[in-house]
Amino acid sequence: MPNFTVIFAHGRESGPWGRKIRALAKVAERLGCRVISRDDSDNQDPELRVARLLDEARAIEGPIILVGSSMGGYVATVAAQVVRPVGLFLMAPAFGVPGYVEQAPHPICEELTVVYGWGDELVPLEAVVDFARTHQAMLHLVPAGHALLEQIDWLTLAFEQFLGRCLSLNNRTGRERLMATL
């Protein structure tokens, strides 16, 4: 089985190794994935963050899984249009936020999960639900705020299930992958 690389993209106000990313990174490492958590704390421009993520992803051999939180969710989604990761795991993705260039990104991936907190006061629920509906994503609405920290234990379980689906996708033959899309 090829080595998967999980790339984390953090939010505007957080950093590359916050509590949430540390918890999810442990899950990825336990499942045998290489983990990269990008540090974009030096800039607030989502489009520059997308360009940086694309540069980093181009240098990686093997399958990629993108994980993003808040602005990092937007960044990972826009990058997924080019990177074409096996999976995309989004937490409170910054959709429907004025000033972001891509208001309706169309990620290309086989597995897509979105998690949103009912108490999120930064990202509009409607934008997240519209995105999930449009892309037929697995959507989890949980009792939490924007950072989702109230749901860390649940998040790690959901992420482990997501990664399991991603890893099993890679074990399918080309014919099985084709049949799964029909």
PDB file of N, CA, C and O in Angstrom, residues 35-109:
ATOM      1  N   VAL A  35       2.350  12.847   8.153  1.00  0.00           N
ATOM      2  CA  VAL A  35       1.584  14.045   8.518  1.00  0.00           C
ATOM      3  C   VAL A  35       2.413  15.299   8.277  1.00  0.00           C
ATOM      4  O   VAL A  35       3.574  15.374   8.672  1.00  0.00           O
ATOM      5  N   ILE A  36       1.774  16.256   7.632  1.00  0.00           N
ATOM      6  CA  ILE A  36       2.359  17.588   7.444  1.00  0.00           C
ATOM      7  C   ILE A  36       1.330  18.585   7.953  1.00  0.00           C
ATOM      8  O   ILE A  36       0.174  18.539   7.546  1.00  0.00           O
ATOM      9  N   SER A  37       1.741  19.479   8.845  1.00  0.00           N
ATOM     10  CA  SER A  37       0.860  20.549   9.276  1.00  0.00           C
ATOM     11  C   SER A  37       1.528  21.862   8.888  1.00  0.00           C
ATOM     12  O   SER A  37       2.542  22.260   9.449  1.00  0.00           O
ATOM     13  N   ARG A  38       0.929  22.479   7.905  1.00  0.00           N
ATOM     14  CA  ARG A  38       1.507  23.691   7.326  1.00  0.00           C
ATOM     15  C   ARG A  38       1.407  24.869   8.299  1.00  0.00           C
ATOM     16  O   ARG A  38       0.405  25.014   8.980  1.00  0.00           O
ATOM     17  N   ASP A  39       2.426  25.703   8.320  1.00  0.00           N
ATOM     18  CA  ASP A  39       2.396  26.907   9.155  1.00  0.00           C
ATOM     19  C   ASP A  39       2.185  28.117   8.259  1.00  0.00           C
ATOM     20  O   ASP A  39       3.101  28.578   7.587  1.00  0.00           O
ATOM     21  N   ASP A  40       0.964  28.608   8.248  1.00  0.00           N
ATOM     22  CA  ASP A  40       0.632  29.795   7.468  1.00  0.00           C
ATOM     23  C   ASP A  40       0.278  30.963   8.374  1.00  0.00           C
ATOM     24  O   ASP A  40      -0.424  31.883   7.958  1.00  0.00           O
ATOM     25  N   SER A  41       0.762  30.921   9.603  1.00  0.00           N
ATOM     26  CA  SER A  41       0.411  31.971  10.555  1.00  0.00           C
ATOM     27  C   SER A  41       1.040  33.316  10.203  1.00  0.00           C
ATOM     28  O   SER A  41       0.662  34.329  10.769  1.00  0.00           O
ATOM     29  N   ASP A  42       1.946  33.335   9.232  1.00  0.00           N
ATOM     30  CA  ASP A  42       2.593  34.588   8.844  1.00  0.00           C
ATOM     31  C   ASP A  42       1.785  35.386   7.827  1.00  0.00           C
ATOM     32  O   ASP A  42       2.184  36.486   7.454  1.00  0.00           O
ATOM     33  N   ASN A  43       0.653  34.836   7.352  1.00  0.00           N
ATOM     34  CA  ASN A  43      -0.143  35.612   6.403  1.00  0.00           C
ATOM     35  C   ASN A  43      -1.628  35.320   6.577  1.00  0.00           C
ATOM     36  O   ASN A  43      -2.015  34.238   7.000  1.00  0.00           O
ATOM     37  N   GLN A  44      -2.431  36.298   6.224  1.00  0.00           N
ATOM     38  CA  GLN A  44      -3.887  36.196   6.375  1.00  0.00           C
ATOM     39  C   GLN A  44      -4.593  36.072   5.022  1.00  0.00           C
ATOM     40  O   GLN A  44      -5.815  36.113   4.963  1.00  0.00           O
ATOM     41  N   ASP A  45      -3.830  35.939   3.945  1.00  0.00           N
ATOM     42  CA  ASP A  45      -4.388  35.910   2.597  1.00  0.00           C
ATOM     43  C   ASP A  45      -4.710  34.475   2.195  1.00  0.00           C
ATOM     44  O   ASP A  45      -3.801  33.668   1.989  1.00  0.00           O
ATOM     45  N   PRO A  46      -5.992  34.124   2.074  1.00  0.00           N
ATOM     46  CA  PRO A  46      -6.330  32.744   1.749  1.00  0.00           C
ATOM     47  C   PRO A  46      -5.795  32.300   0.391  1.00  0.00           C
ATOM     48  O   PRO A  46      -5.417  31.138   0.222  1.00  0.00           O
ATOM     49  N   GLU A  47      -5.725  33.202  -0.565  1.00  0.00           N
ATOM     50  CA  GLU A  47      -5.243  32.809  -1.901  1.00  0.00           C
ATOM     51  C   GLU A  47      -3.743  32.522  -1.890  1.00  0.00           C
ATOM     52  O   GLU A  47      -3.286  31.605  -2.578  1.00  0.00           O
ATOM     53  N   LEU A  48      -2.977  33.269  -1.098  1.00  0.00           N
ATOM     54  CA  LEU A  48      -1.555  32.971  -0.946  1.00  0.00           C
ATOM     55  C   LEU A  48      -1.378  31.622  -0.249  1.00  0.00           C
ATOM     56  O   LEU A  48      -0.509  30.827  -0.611  1.00  0.00           O
ATOM     57  N   ARG A  49      -2.231  31.340   0.725  1.00  0.00           N
ATOM     58  CA  ARG A  49      -2.167  30.043   1.406  1.00  0.00           C
ATOM     59  C   ARG A  49      -2.470  28.904   0.433  1.00  0.00           C
ATOM     60  O   ARG A  49      -1.853  27.844   0.494  1.00  0.00           O
ATOM     61  N   VAL A  50      -3.427  29.109  -0.473  1.00  0.00           N
ATOM     62  CA  VAL A  50      -3.725  28.094  -1.488  1.00  0.00           C
ATOM     63  C   VAL A  50      -2.486  27.849  -2.343  1.00  0.00           C
ATOM     64  O   VAL A  50      -2.104  26.694  -2.587  1.00  0.00           O
ATOM     65  N   ALA A  51      -1.850  28.927  -2.811  1.00  0.00           N
ATOM     66  CA  ALA A  51      -0.653  28.786  -3.662  1.00  0.00           C
ATOM     67  C   ALA A  51       0.454  28.028  -2.934  1.00  0.00           C
ATOM     68  O   ALA A  51       1.118  27.161  -3.518  1.00  0.00           O
ATOM     69  N   ARG A  52       0.647  28.320  -1.673  1.00  0.00           N
ATOM     70  CA  ARG A  52       1.670  27.624  -0.884  1.00  0.00           C
ATOM     71  C   ARG A  52       1.345  26.134  -0.740  1.00  0.00           C
ATOM     72  O   ARG A  52       2.219  25.281  -0.845  1.00  0.00           O
ATOM     73  N   LEU A  53       0.072  25.833  -0.484  1.00  0.00           N
ATOM     74  CA  LEU A  53      -0.334  24.437  -0.346  1.00  0.00           C
ATOM     75  C   LEU A  53      -0.124  23.691  -1.664  1.00  0.00           C
ATOM     76  O   LEU A  53       0.366  22.557  -1.673  1.00  0.00           O
ATOM     77  N   LEU A  54      -0.462  24.316  -2.773  1.00  0.00           N
ATOM     78  CA  LEU A  54      -0.257  23.682  -4.076  1.00  0.00           C
ATOM     79  C   LEU A  54       1.215  23.404  -4.323  1.00  0.00           C
ATOM     80  O   LEU A  54       1.585  22.318  -4.803  1.00  0.00           O
ATOM     81  N   ASP A  55       2.083  24.357  -3.988  1.00  0.00           N
ATOM     82  CA  ASP A  55       3.532  24.148  -4.143  1.00  0.00           C
ATOM     83  C   ASP A  55       3.998  22.957  -3.317  1.00  0.00           C
ATOM     84  O   ASP A  55       4.779  22.122  -3.791  1.00  0.00           O
ATOM     85  N   GLU A  56       3.545  22.873  -2.082  1.00  0.00           N
ATOM     86  CA  GLU A  56       3.956  21.774  -1.213  1.00  0.00           C
ATOM     87  C   GLU A  56       3.426  20.436  -1.725  1.00  0.00           C
ATOM     88  O   GLU A  56       4.137  19.437  -1.753  1.00  0.00           O
ATOM     89  N   ALA A  57       2.188  20.419  -2.160  1.00  0.00           N
ATOM     90  CA  ALA A  57       1.576  19.165  -2.626  1.00  0.00           C
ATOM     91  C   ALA A  57       2.256  18.637  -3.884  1.00  0.00           C
ATOM     92  O   ALA A  57       2.370  17.416  -4.062  1.00  0.00           O
ATOM     93  N   ARG A  58       2.723  19.519  -4.737  1.00  0.00           N
ATOM     94  CA  ARG A  58       3.397  19.083  -5.976  1.00  0.00           C
ATOM     95  C   ARG A  58       4.651  18.259  -5.690  1.00  0.00           C
ATOM     96  O   ARG A  58       5.046  17.427  -6.503  1.00  0.00           O
ATOM     97  N   ALA A  59       5.267  18.483  -4.558  1.00  0.00           N
ATOM     98  CA  ALA A  59       6.511  17.785  -4.214  1.00  0.00           C
ATOM     99  C   ALA A  59       6.275  16.437  -3.530  1.00  0.00           C
ATOM    100  O   ALA A  59       7.225  15.720  -3.244  1.00  0.00           O
ATOM    101  N   ILE A  60       5.018  16.092  -3.291  1.00  0.00           N
ATOM    102  CA  ILE A  60       4.706  14.872  -2.549  1.00  0.00           C
ATOM    103  C   ILE A  60       4.389  13.738  -3.512  1.00  0.00           C
ATOM    104  O   ILE A  60       3.583  13.897  -4.433  1.00  0.00           O
ATOM    105  N   GLU A  61       5.019  12.610  -3.275  1.00  0.00           N
ATOM    106  CA  GLU A  61       4.711  11.417  -4.060  1.00  0.00           C
ATOM    107  C   GLU A  61       3.695  10.583  -3.301  1.00  0.00           C
ATOM    108  O   GLU A  61       3.734  10.501  -2.084  1.00  0.00           O
ATOM    109  N   GLY A  62       2.787   9.984  -4.022  1.00  0.00           N
ATOM    110  CA  GLY A  62       1.786   9.139  -3.401  1.00  0.00           C
ATOM    111  C   GLY A  62       0.504   9.891  -3.128  1.00  0.00           C
ATOM    112  O   GLY A  62       0.391  11.094  -3.363  1.00  0.00           O
ATOM    113  N   PRO A  63      -0.489   9.158  -2.617  1.00  0.00           N
ATOM    114  CA  PRO A  63      -1.808   9.750  -2.376  1.00  0.00           C
ATOM    115  C   PRO A  63      -1.797  10.783  -1.255  1.00  0.00           C
ATOM    116  O   PRO A  63      -1.078  10.637  -0.267  1.00  0.00           O
ATOM    117  N   ILE A  64      -2.628  11.801  -1.430  1.00  0.00           N
ATOM    118  CA  ILE A  64      -2.722  12.913  -0.481  1.00  0.00           C
ATOM    119  C   ILE A  64      -4.143  12.995   0.056  1.00  0.00           C
ATOM    120  O   ILE A  64      -5.115  12.777  -0.661  1.00  0.00           O
ATOM    121  N   ILE A  65      -4.234  13.332   1.337  1.00  0.00           N
ATOM    122  CA  ILE A  65      -5.505  13.641   1.996  1.00  0.00           C
ATOM    123  C   ILE A  65      -5.362  15.044   2.562  1.00  0.00           C
ATOM    124  O   ILE A  65      -4.372  15.340   3.246  1.00  0.00           O
ATOM    125  N   LEU A  66      -6.315  15.918   2.257  1.00  0.00           N
ATOM    126  CA  LEU A  66      -6.269  17.289   2.760  1.00  0.00           C
ATOM    127  C   LEU A  66      -7.267  17.458   3.897  1.00  0.00           C
ATOM    128  O   LEU A  66      -8.398  16.961   3.820  1.00  0.00           O
ATOM    129  N   VAL A  67      -6.824  18.165   4.928  1.00  0.00           N
ATOM    130  CA  VAL A  67      -7.660  18.448   6.094  1.00  0.00           C
ATOM    131  C   VAL A  67      -7.557  19.938   6.369  1.00  0.00           C
ATOM    132  O   VAL A  67      -6.454  20.484   6.442  1.00  0.00           O
ATOM    133  N   GLY A  68      -8.697  20.598   6.510  1.00  0.00           N
ATOM    134  CA  GLY A  68      -8.659  22.025   6.752  1.00  0.00           C
ATOM    135  C   GLY A  68      -9.695  22.476   7.751  1.00  0.00           C
ATOM    136  O   GLY A  68     -10.791  21.916   7.829  1.00  0.00           O
ATOM    137  N   SER A  69      -9.337  23.507   8.509  1.00  0.00           N
ATOM    138  CA  SER A  69     -10.227  24.074   9.502  1.00  0.00           C
ATOM    139  C   SER A  69     -10.400  25.563   9.231  1.00  0.00           C
ATOM    140  O   SER A  69      -9.409  26.284   9.043  1.00  0.00           O
ATOM    141  N   SER A  70     -11.641  26.020   9.178  1.00  0.00           N
ATOM    142  CA  SER A  70     -11.975  27.418   8.981  1.00  0.00           C
ATOM    143  C   SER A  70     -11.356  27.936   7.681  1.00  0.00           C
ATOM    144  O   SER A  70     -11.628  27.383   6.622  1.00  0.00           O
ATOM    145  N   MET A  71     -10.494  28.953   7.728  1.00  0.00           N
ATOM    146  CA  MET A  71      -9.847  29.421   6.511  1.00  0.00           C
ATOM    147  C   MET A  71      -9.070  28.275   5.862  1.00  0.00           C
ATOM    148  O   MET A  71      -9.033  28.157   4.641  1.00  0.00           O
ATOM    149  N   GLY A  72      -8.492  27.420   6.686  1.00  0.00           N
ATOM    150  CA  GLY A  72      -7.775  26.262   6.156  1.00  0.00           C
ATOM    151  C   GLY A  72      -8.698  25.303   5.419  1.00  0.00           C
ATOM    152  O   GLY A  72      -8.276  24.602   4.499  1.00  0.00           O
ATOM    153  N   GLY A  73      -9.983  25.264   5.803  1.00  0.00           N
ATOM    154  CA  GLY A  73     -10.956  24.462   5.079  1.00  0.00           C
ATOM    155  C   GLY A  73     -11.193  25.018   3.687  1.00  0.00           C
ATOM    156  O   GLY A  73     -11.283  24.276   2.706  1.00  0.00           O
ATOM    157  N   TYR A  74     -11.307  26.333   3.608  1.00  0.00           N
ATOM    158  CA  TYR A  74     -11.423  26.989   2.303  1.00  0.00           C
ATOM    159  C   TYR A  74     -10.176  26.704   1.474  1.00  0.00           C
ATOM    160  O   TYR A  74     -10.268  26.307   0.309  1.00  0.00           O
ATOM    161  N   VAL A  75      -9.008  26.888   2.069  1.00  0.00           N
ATOM    162  CA  VAL A  75      -7.735  26.686   1.370  1.00  0.00           C
ATOM    163  C   VAL A  75      -7.636  25.257   0.839  1.00  0.00           C
ATOM    164  O   VAL A  75      -7.294  25.030  -0.326  1.00  0.00           O
ATOM    165  N   ALA A  76      -7.933  24.279   1.690  1.00  0.00           N
ATOM    166  CA  ALA A  76      -7.851  22.872   1.279  1.00  0.00           C
ATOM    167  C   ALA A  76      -8.845  22.570   0.160  1.00  0.00           C
ATOM    168  O   ALA A  76      -8.525  21.822  -0.780  1.00  0.00           O
ATOM    169  N   THR A  77     -10.027  23.156   0.224  1.00  0.00           N
ATOM    170  CA  THR A  77     -11.046  22.908  -0.793  1.00  0.00           C
ATOM    171  C   THR A  77     -10.635  23.486  -2.141  1.00  0.00           C
ATOM    172  O   THR A  77     -10.761  22.823  -3.177  1.00  0.00           O
ATOM    173  N   VAL A  78     -10.149  24.708  -2.147  1.00  0.00           N
ATOM    174  CA  VAL A  78      -9.703  25.325  -3.401  1.00  0.00           C
ATOM    175  C   VAL A  78      -8.513  24.545  -3.966  1.00  0.00           C
ATOM    176  O   VAL A  78      -8.460  24.251  -5.163  1.00  0.00           O
ATOM    177  N   ALA A  79      -7.580  24.168  -3.099  1.00  0.00           N
ATOM    178  CA  ALA A  79      -6.419  23.394  -3.552  1.00  0.00           C
ATOM    179  C   ALA A  79      -6.840  22.031  -4.098  1.00  0.00           C
ATOM    180  O   ALA A  79      -6.218  21.506  -5.038  1.00  0.00           O
ATOM    181  N   ALA A  80      -7.914  21.453  -3.562  1.00  0.00           N
ATOM    182  CA  ALA A  80      -8.378  20.129  -3.996  1.00  0.00           C
ATOM    183  C   ALA A  80      -8.845  20.133  -5.451  1.00  0.00           C
ATOM    184  O   ALA A  80      -8.937  19.076  -6.071  1.00  0.00           O
ATOM    185  N   GLN A  81      -9.113  21.295  -6.005  1.00  0.00           N
ATOM    186  CA  GLN A  81      -9.476  21.386  -7.418  1.00  0.00           C
ATOM    187  C   GLN A  81      -8.293  21.020  -8.301  1.00  0.00           C
ATOM    188  O   GLN A  81      -8.479  20.552  -9.429  1.00  0.00           O
ATOM    189  N   VAL A  82      -7.075  21.212  -7.786  1.00  0.00           N
ATOM    190  CA  VAL A  82      -5.856  20.925  -8.535  1.00  0.00           C
ATOM    191  C   VAL A  82      -5.172  19.661  -8.010  1.00  0.00           C
ATOM    192  O   VAL A  82      -4.757  18.795  -8.774  1.00  0.00           O
ATOM    193  N   VAL A  83      -5.067  19.549  -6.692  1.00  0.00           N
ATOM    194  CA  VAL A  83      -4.353  18.426  -6.063  1.00  0.00           C
ATOM    195  C   VAL A  83      -5.070  17.100  -6.305  1.00  0.00           C
ATOM    196  O   VAL A  83      -4.439  16.062  -6.463  1.00  0.00           O
ATOM    197  N   ARG A  84      -6.402  17.144  -6.322  1.00  0.00           N
ATOM    198  CA  ARG A  84      -7.221  15.935  -6.465  1.00  0.00           C
ATOM    199  C   ARG A  84      -6.867  14.896  -5.398  1.00  0.00           C
ATOM    200  O   ARG A  84      -6.463  13.782  -5.706  1.00  0.00           O
ATOM    201  N   PRO A  85      -7.036  15.266  -4.136  1.00  0.00           N
ATOM    202  CA  PRO A  85      -6.685  14.339  -3.057  1.00  0.00           C
ATOM    203  C   PRO A  85      -7.651  13.154  -3.017  1.00  0.00           C
ATOM    204  O   PRO A  85      -8.765  13.230  -3.551  1.00  0.00           O
ATOM    205  N   VAL A  86      -7.222  12.102  -2.370  1.00  0.00           N
ATOM    206  CA  VAL A  86      -8.114  10.972  -2.154  1.00  0.00           C
ATOM    207  C   VAL A  86      -9.281  11.431  -1.286  1.00  0.00           C
ATOM    208  O   VAL A  86     -10.433  11.097  -1.544  1.00  0.00           O
ATOM    209  N   GLY A  87      -8.976  12.200  -0.247  1.00  0.00           N
ATOM    210  CA  GLY A  87     -10.006  12.658   0.665  1.00  0.00           C
ATOM    211  C   GLY A  87      -9.832  14.096   1.078  1.00  0.00           C
ATOM    212  O   GLY A  87      -8.724  14.651   1.031  1.00  0.00           O
ATOM    213  N   LEU A  88     -10.945  14.688   1.482  1.00  0.00           N
ATOM    214  CA  LEU A  88     -10.969  16.072   1.945  1.00  0.00           C
ATOM    215  C   LEU A  88     -11.838  16.108   3.196  1.00  0.00           C
ATOM    216  O   LEU A  88     -13.029  15.774   3.144  1.00  0.00           O
ATOM    217  N   PHE A  89     -11.235  16.480   4.349  1.00  0.00           N
ATOM    218  CA  PHE A  89     -11.927  16.532   5.635  1.00  0.00           C
ATOM    219  C   PHE A  89     -11.943  17.985   6.076  1.00  0.00           C
ATOM    220  O   PHE A  89     -10.887  18.579   6.331  1.00  0.00           O
ATOM    221  N   LEU A  90     -13.138  18.570   6.147  1.00  0.00           N
ATOM    222  CA  LEU A  90     -13.288  20.000   6.415  1.00  0.00           C
ATOM    223  C   LEU A  90     -13.991  20.236   7.739  1.00  0.00           C
ATOM    224  O   LEU A  90     -15.034  19.636   8.006  1.00  0.00           O
ATOM    225  N   MET A  91     -13.433  21.117   8.557  1.00  0.00           N
ATOM    226  CA  MET A  91     -14.009  21.487   9.838  1.00  0.00           C
ATOM    227  C   MET A  91     -14.324  22.978   9.821  1.00  0.00           C
ATOM    228  O   MET A  91     -13.418  23.798   9.661  1.00  0.00           O
ATOM    229  N   ALA A  92     -15.611  23.313   9.955  1.00  0.00           N
ATOM    230  CA  ALA A  92     -16.064  24.703   9.932  1.00  0.00           C
ATOM    231  C   ALA A  92     -15.427  25.474   8.778  1.00  0.00           C
ATOM    232  O   ALA A  92     -14.853  26.541   8.967  1.00  0.00           O
ATOM    233  N   PRO A  93     -15.528  24.922   7.548  1.00  0.00           N
ATOM    234  CA  PRO A  93     -14.855  25.571   6.418  1.00  0.00           C
ATOM    235  C   PRO A  93     -15.418  26.962   6.154  1.00  0.00           C
ATOM    236  O   PRO A  93     -16.630  27.173   6.206  1.00  0.00           O
ATOM    237  N   ALA A  94     -14.536  27.886   5.865  1.00  0.00           N
ATOM    238  CA  ALA A  94     -14.918  29.292   5.673  1.00  0.00           C
ATOM    239  C   ALA A  94     -15.532  29.494   4.290  1.00  0.00           C
ATOM    240  O   ALA A  94     -14.933  30.080   3.390  1.00  0.00           O
ATOM    241  N   PHE A  95     -16.759  29.000   4.136  1.00  0.00           N
ATOM    242  CA  PHE A  95     -17.517  29.224   2.913  1.00  0.00           C
ATOM    243  C   PHE A  95     -18.512  30.348   3.176  1.00  0.00           C
ATOM    244  O   PHE A  95     -18.962  30.542   4.298  1.00  0.00           O
ATOM    245  N   GLY A  96     -18.843  31.084   2.128  1.00  0.00           N
ATOM    246  CA  GLY A  96     -19.798  32.172   2.285  1.00  0.00           C
ATOM    247  C   GLY A  96     -19.214  33.374   2.997  1.00  0.00           C
ATOM    248  O   GLY A  96     -19.946  34.206   3.523  1.00  0.00           O
ATOM    249  N   VAL A  97     -17.889  33.467   3.021  1.00  0.00           N
ATOM    250  CA  VAL A  97     -17.207  34.574   3.696  1.00  0.00           C
ATOM    251  C   VAL A  97     -16.858  35.644   2.658  1.00  0.00           C
ATOM    252  O   VAL A  97     -16.193  35.340   1.668  1.00  0.00           O
ATOM    253  N   PRO A  98     -17.317  36.868   2.844  1.00  0.00           N
ATOM    254  CA  PRO A  98     -17.012  37.931   1.884  1.00  0.00           C
ATOM    255  C   PRO A  98     -15.503  38.121   1.722  1.00  0.00           C
ATOM    256  O   PRO A  98     -14.735  37.993   2.669  1.00  0.00           O
ATOM    257  N   GLY A  99     -15.104  38.407   0.480  1.00  0.00           N
ATOM    258  CA  GLY A  99     -13.698  38.682   0.201  1.00  0.00           C
ATOM    259  C   GLY A  99     -12.896  37.480  -0.256  1.00  0.00           C
ATOM    260  O   GLY A  99     -11.782  37.632  -0.748  1.00  0.00           O
ATOM    261  N   TYR A 100     -13.439  36.281  -0.114  1.00  0.00           N
ATOM    262  CA  TYR A 100     -12.736  35.092  -0.602  1.00  0.00           C
ATOM    263  C   TYR A 100     -13.034  34.958  -2.094  1.00  0.00           C
ATOM    264  O   TYR A 100     -14.184  35.081  -2.518  1.00  0.00           O
ATOM    265  N   VAL A 101     -12.001  34.710  -2.880  1.00  0.00           N
ATOM    266  CA  VAL A 101     -12.134  34.707  -4.333  1.00  0.00           C
ATOM    267  C   VAL A 101     -13.100  33.641  -4.826  1.00  0.00           C
ATOM    268  O   VAL A 101     -13.990  33.916  -5.620  1.00  0.00           O
ATOM    269  N   GLU A 102     -12.942  32.422  -4.373  1.00  0.00           N
ATOM    270  CA  GLU A 102     -13.766  31.305  -4.844  1.00  0.00           C
ATOM    271  C   GLU A 102     -14.975  31.137  -3.926  1.00  0.00           C
ATOM    272  O   GLU A 102     -14.855  30.586  -2.843  1.00  0.00           O
ATOM    273  N   GLN A 103     -16.102  31.599  -4.350  1.00  0.00           N
ATOM    274  CA  GLN A 103     -17.302  31.492  -3.521  1.00  0.00           C
ATOM    275  C   GLN A 103     -18.001  30.148  -3.686  1.00  0.00           C
ATOM    276  O   GLN A 103     -18.835  29.782  -2.868  1.00  0.00           O
ATOM    277  N   ALA A 104     -17.654  29.404  -4.737  1.00  0.00           N
ATOM    278  CA  ALA A 104     -18.266  28.085  -4.951  1.00  0.00           C
ATOM    279  C   ALA A 104     -17.209  27.109  -5.478  1.00  0.00           C
ATOM    280  O   ALA A 104     -17.283  26.649  -6.613  1.00  0.00           O
ATOM    281  N   PRO A 105     -16.204  26.790  -4.647  1.00  0.00           N
ATOM    282  CA  PRO A 105     -15.161  25.875  -5.129  1.00  0.00           C
ATOM    283  C   PRO A 105     -15.719  24.477  -5.384  1.00  0.00           C
ATOM    284  O   PRO A 105     -16.694  24.054  -4.751  1.00  0.00           O
ATOM    285  N   HIS A 106     -15.119  23.785  -6.340  1.00  0.00           N
ATOM    286  CA  HIS A 106     -15.537  22.430  -6.707  1.00  0.00           C
ATOM    287  C   HIS A 106     -14.368  21.475  -6.527  1.00  0.00           C
ATOM    288  O   HIS A 106     -13.618  21.222  -7.470  1.00  0.00           O
ATOM    289  N   PRO A 107     -14.204  20.944  -5.327  1.00  0.00           N
ATOM    290  CA  PRO A 107     -13.079  20.041  -5.069  1.00  0.00           C
ATOM    291  C   PRO A 107     -13.237  18.740  -5.847  1.00  0.00           C
ATOM    292  O   PRO A 107     -14.350  18.302  -6.138  1.00  0.00           O
ATOM    293  N   ILE A 108     -12.108  18.151  -6.187  1.00  0.00           N
ATOM    294  CA  ILE A 108     -12.098  16.854  -6.853  1.00  0.00           C
ATOM    295  C   ILE A 108     -11.458  15.875  -5.883  1.00  0.00           C
ATOM    296  O   ILE A 108     -10.255  15.942  -5.614  1.00  0.00           O
ATOM    297  N   CYS A 109     -12.278  14.991  -5.329  1.00  0.00           N
ATOM    298  CA  CYS A 109     -11.800  13.992  -4.387  1.00  0.00           C
ATOM    299  C   CYS A 109     -12.794  12.847  -4.350  1.00  0.00           C
ATOM    300  O   CYS A 109     -13.922  12.991  -4.813  1.00  0.00           O
TER     301      CYS A 109
END
